[in-house]
XYZ file of C-alpha atoms in Angstrom:
326
model
C -124.513 61.200 289.246
C -127.859 60.469 290.965
C -128.026 57.072 292.546
C -130.918 55.980 290.351
C -129.281 57.088 287.099
C -128.439 54.239 284.747
C -125.354 54.000 282.564
C -127.358 53.167 279.472
C -128.611 49.997 277.888
C -126.087 47.173 278.119
C -125.975 44.488 275.450
C -126.629 41.029 276.813
C -124.381 38.231 275.628
C -126.057 35.462 273.682
C -126.692 32.336 275.748
C -126.987 28.861 274.444
C -128.447 26.260 276.756
C -126.684 22.911 276.851
C -127.769 20.937 273.850
C -130.371 18.236 274.337
C -128.385 15.473 272.710
C -130.275 13.299 270.290
C -127.270 12.485 268.099
C -124.376 10.729 269.892
C -121.302 12.928 270.426
C -119.129 10.388 268.652
C -121.249 10.706 265.526
C -121.113 14.509 265.719
C -117.322 14.484 266.186
C -116.847 12.139 263.244
C -118.822 14.389 260.916
C -117.113 17.668 261.828
C -115.192 19.700 259.291
C -111.497 18.905 259.994
C -110.558 22.598 260.048
C -113.234 23.429 262.628
C -112.325 20.390 264.696
C -108.650 21.400 264.673
C -109.537 24.949 265.708
C -111.582 23.642 268.637
C -108.836 21.267 269.790
C -106.172 23.994 269.759
C -108.387 26.502 271.612
C -109.169 23.857 274.221
C -105.476 23.034 274.612
C -104.284 26.649 274.843
C -107.200 28.161 276.761
C -106.531 31.438 274.944
C -107.593 32.735 271.532
C -104.354 34.631 270.900
C -102.083 31.675 271.662
C -104.300 29.285 269.693
C -104.260 31.640 266.694
C -100.435 31.794 266.831
C -100.233 28.015 266.908
C -102.523 27.739 263.870
C -100.841 30.688 262.105
C -104.148 32.511 261.573
C -105.682 35.707 262.933
C -107.579 35.549 266.211
C -110.655 37.080 264.537
C -110.795 34.212 262.040
C -110.406 31.695 264.846
C -113.340 33.239 266.723
C -115.465 33.002 263.559
C -114.566 29.322 263.199
C -115.592 28.644 266.792
C -118.867 30.530 266.303
C -119.530 28.462 263.167
C -118.863 25.242 265.065
C -121.129 26.251 267.981
C -123.891 27.226 265.570
C -123.557 23.859 263.831
C -123.748 21.953 267.138
C -126.271 24.383 268.686
C -124.408 24.631 271.968
C -121.743 26.669 273.754
C -118.399 24.867 273.912
C -116.537 27.327 276.151
C -117.206 29.641 279.064
C -115.055 32.536 280.303
C -113.429 32.352 283.727
C -110.741 34.204 285.672
C -108.191 31.723 284.309
C -109.231 32.188 280.684
C -111.390 29.985 278.491
C -112.853 26.880 280.105
C -114.629 24.033 278.381
C -118.351 23.747 279.001
C -120.026 20.395 279.684
C -120.712 19.996 275.958
C -117.167 21.132 275.161
C -115.741 18.431 277.405
C -117.882 15.826 275.665
C -116.719 16.946 272.226
C -113.068 17.112 273.297
C -113.173 13.562 274.646
C -114.586 12.210 271.388
C -112.089 14.119 269.224
C -109.184 12.844 271.320
C -110.466 9.288 270.965
C -110.843 9.680 267.198
C -107.360 11.172 266.886
C -105.853 8.173 268.718
C -107.753 5.780 266.508
C -106.700 7.513 263.292
C -103.170 8.174 264.539
C -103.140 11.438 262.621
C -99.592 12.577 261.798
C -98.306 16.040 262.675
C -97.936 18.140 259.547
C -94.230 18.725 259.111
C -93.236 22.307 258.400
C -90.323 22.923 256.023
C -87.084 23.897 257.742
C -85.866 27.405 256.838
C -82.172 28.081 257.482
C -81.232 31.711 258.027
C -77.571 32.680 258.434
C -76.954 36.254 259.634
C -73.954 38.285 260.651
C -73.986 38.462 264.439
C -74.146 42.255 264.643
C -77.007 42.478 262.113
C -78.935 39.761 263.950
C -78.505 41.489 267.313
C -79.039 45.112 266.270
C -81.395 45.061 263.280
C -83.211 41.794 262.576
C -83.692 40.357 266.062
C -86.864 42.217 267.003
C -88.636 41.523 263.710
C -87.745 37.833 263.912
C -89.292 37.713 267.387
C -92.437 39.360 265.973
C -92.537 36.728 263.222
C -92.467 33.949 265.805
C -95.267 35.610 267.758
C -97.447 35.471 264.655
C -96.430 31.986 263.546
C -95.692 29.503 266.301
C -95.542 26.559 263.893
C -92.599 27.800 261.807
C -89.364 25.763 261.747
C -86.517 28.257 261.657
C -82.819 27.518 262.082
C -80.984 30.797 262.813
C -77.202 30.644 262.367
C -75.050 33.468 263.721
C -72.067 34.375 261.541
C -69.124 35.774 263.490
C -66.330 35.386 260.919
C -65.569 34.917 257.235
C -64.702 31.305 258.005
C -68.193 30.616 259.378
C -69.707 32.282 256.288
C -67.740 29.950 254.024
C -68.573 26.858 256.081
C -72.366 27.100 256.313
C -75.177 26.158 253.963
C -78.434 28.088 254.367
C -81.547 29.229 252.524
C -80.996 32.935 253.212
C -77.677 34.568 254.100
C -77.087 38.118 255.331
C -73.454 39.098 255.776
C -71.039 42.018 255.934
C -68.367 42.652 253.318
C -66.214 45.464 251.993
C -67.498 48.352 249.915
C -66.044 47.060 246.639
C -67.895 43.736 246.283
C -69.895 41.161 248.257
C -66.879 38.843 248.302
C -66.044 36.760 250.182
C -69.587 35.440 250.158
C -71.292 32.071 250.670
C -69.575 29.056 249.116
C -72.797 27.501 247.742
C -74.825 28.557 244.695
C -77.016 31.605 245.374
C -79.026 34.241 243.597
C -77.204 37.449 242.762
C -76.308 39.155 246.064
C -78.360 42.236 246.905
C -76.879 45.162 248.811
C -79.147 46.134 251.694
C -77.262 48.993 253.326
C -73.952 50.765 253.842
C -72.697 50.926 257.416
C -70.358 53.640 258.633
C -68.338 52.813 261.749
C -67.278 55.262 264.450
C -65.938 55.013 268.002
C -68.756 55.199 270.586
C -68.979 55.967 274.276
C -71.800 56.008 276.834
C -73.256 59.487 277.344
C -73.250 59.205 281.116
C -69.486 58.677 281.212
C -68.554 61.587 278.992
C -69.622 65.204 279.232
C -69.838 66.967 275.874
C -66.926 69.301 276.671
C -64.684 66.411 277.730
C -65.334 64.023 274.836
C -62.232 63.179 272.770
C -61.944 65.025 269.474
C -58.511 63.757 268.367
C -56.585 60.492 268.622
C -54.343 61.787 271.422
C -57.419 62.290 273.604
C -58.114 58.540 273.500
C -55.170 58.011 275.867
C -57.424 58.968 278.785
C -59.982 56.252 277.995
C -60.036 52.468 278.023
C -60.591 50.938 274.568
C -62.621 47.797 273.983
C -62.520 45.734 270.784
C -64.570 42.864 269.435
C -62.036 40.255 268.334
C -63.825 39.678 265.017
C -63.001 43.256 263.939
C -59.233 42.677 264.185
C -59.105 41.210 260.675
C -61.314 43.791 258.928
C -59.234 45.689 256.387
C -61.423 48.810 256.460
C -60.881 49.065 260.243
C -57.097 49.289 259.897
C -56.847 52.766 261.439
C -58.824 51.774 264.537
C -57.039 48.430 264.885
C -53.675 50.197 264.722
C -54.627 52.374 267.692
C -55.746 49.328 269.674
C -52.602 47.320 268.801
C -50.324 50.113 270.018
C -51.924 50.099 273.445
C -49.715 48.810 276.285
C -52.509 49.259 278.839
C -56.153 50.233 278.998
C -57.463 47.846 276.346
C -59.864 44.885 276.428
C -60.360 42.382 273.591
C -63.554 40.324 273.586
C -65.026 37.438 271.607
C -68.595 38.383 272.611
C -70.333 41.217 270.751
C -72.998 41.610 273.443
C -70.386 41.830 276.203
C -68.509 44.482 274.235
C -71.696 46.559 274.052
C -72.238 46.106 277.767
C -68.722 47.290 278.555
C -69.224 50.432 276.464
C -72.532 51.104 278.199
C -71.349 50.435 281.746
C -67.543 50.678 281.968
C -66.655 54.034 280.415
C -64.996 52.220 277.490
C -64.761 53.426 273.907
C -65.430 50.876 271.171
C -65.956 50.791 267.416
C -69.631 50.405 266.471
C -71.891 51.075 263.475
C -73.048 54.683 263.224
C -76.683 53.599 263.682
C -75.928 52.444 267.227
C -77.007 55.749 268.758
C -80.474 55.069 267.281
C -80.496 51.488 268.542
C -79.331 52.543 272.018
C -79.953 56.169 273.008
C -77.444 55.849 275.874
C -74.551 55.683 273.385
C -73.061 58.542 271.403
C -70.715 58.491 268.388
C -67.346 60.256 268.373
C -66.831 61.641 264.850
C -63.704 63.304 263.561
C -61.125 61.032 265.218
C -60.089 59.318 261.978
C -59.452 60.940 258.629
C -60.679 58.073 256.448
C -64.169 56.559 256.687
C -64.550 53.032 258.015
C -67.351 51.367 256.074
C -68.875 47.993 255.281
C -71.862 46.884 253.241
C -74.691 44.542 254.218
C -75.422 41.900 251.570
C -78.165 39.303 251.202
C -78.309 36.234 248.961
C -80.777 33.365 248.634
C -79.949 29.722 248.043
C -80.482 28.926 244.354
C -82.147 25.591 245.196
C -84.750 26.934 247.639
C -85.339 30.550 246.600
C -88.856 29.837 245.261
C -90.145 28.198 248.461
C -92.874 30.133 250.282
C -91.144 30.049 253.661
C -87.885 31.311 252.199
C -89.688 34.132 250.402
C -91.375 35.051 253.703
C -87.963 35.481 255.372
C -86.568 37.427 252.416
C -89.558 39.798 252.513
C -89.153 40.289 256.265
C -85.484 41.233 255.848
C -86.205 43.650 252.989
C -88.983 45.345 254.942
C -86.820 45.627 258.044
C -84.034 47.414 256.183
C -86.497 49.623 254.298
C -88.172 50.676 257.564
C -84.794 51.547 259.094
C -83.426 53.297 256.021
C -82.753 56.460 258.006
C -80.380 54.460 260.249
C -78.007 53.963 257.331
C -78.325 57.202 255.357
C -76.187 60.186 256.157
């Protein structure tokens, strides 16, 4: 490109000179719309539009519009961009100081968010719901969420929660929560198969009958020992005199299958969750299955926060429908 060639007309950013103050800043701060004042305070505290929007549980585009509205009202620029993010301008510092003083004088209370209690089977929380719950928290930093991991039928019977997601047999959702709930809804059927890491087992050498398991170490999550539908697998594990590991940690069991050439019983969807793992079908004649159930506390099912969690869970299972079919 010739040295004198231009890259085209560039749009100049609007500039607002510092306001020539005729009205005292305290008077301006007192008369501000509370929503705009709150938006300004959070942006100033976070120094970032995205983080401020999360804290306020609104979209960043709306937050930018609110700031533009406030600057137009005051006829000044309240922030400037720097390498470290947003920085308060001289006028912004003046406004912040007055808003802080007013807040101390009014002793404004923090708006309490309702507590939402979510109880989830440990495997479902780890494999299926975890990522979407993290995404929810990214969008809404003000939510109050109590997540309870269920690792046994006893813990399911002992808890009280707003939303419960648990695993049960294929015949009914029982045993379920001990408190009053809406009618349980079946979310998915899970088929269980032995799994092994691909890197530890060539296709030609993978076991295709129960006798072939003798050459491999077996690993079992202790919670599965009492599952009636896993009787065939549990019988194989119980007969082992060597080459078996029993664990109370689901995550550690997964790690041992990934990294220690162990074979363990996992949901059939696991090869979609972790591409390094492969299922071993055909070892057992009868299917090993469980169903995922969800119920909502009868006393809190109409609350907005509870409905938000219910909708998230439904959408998550709908989006992963192919994990459970076939």
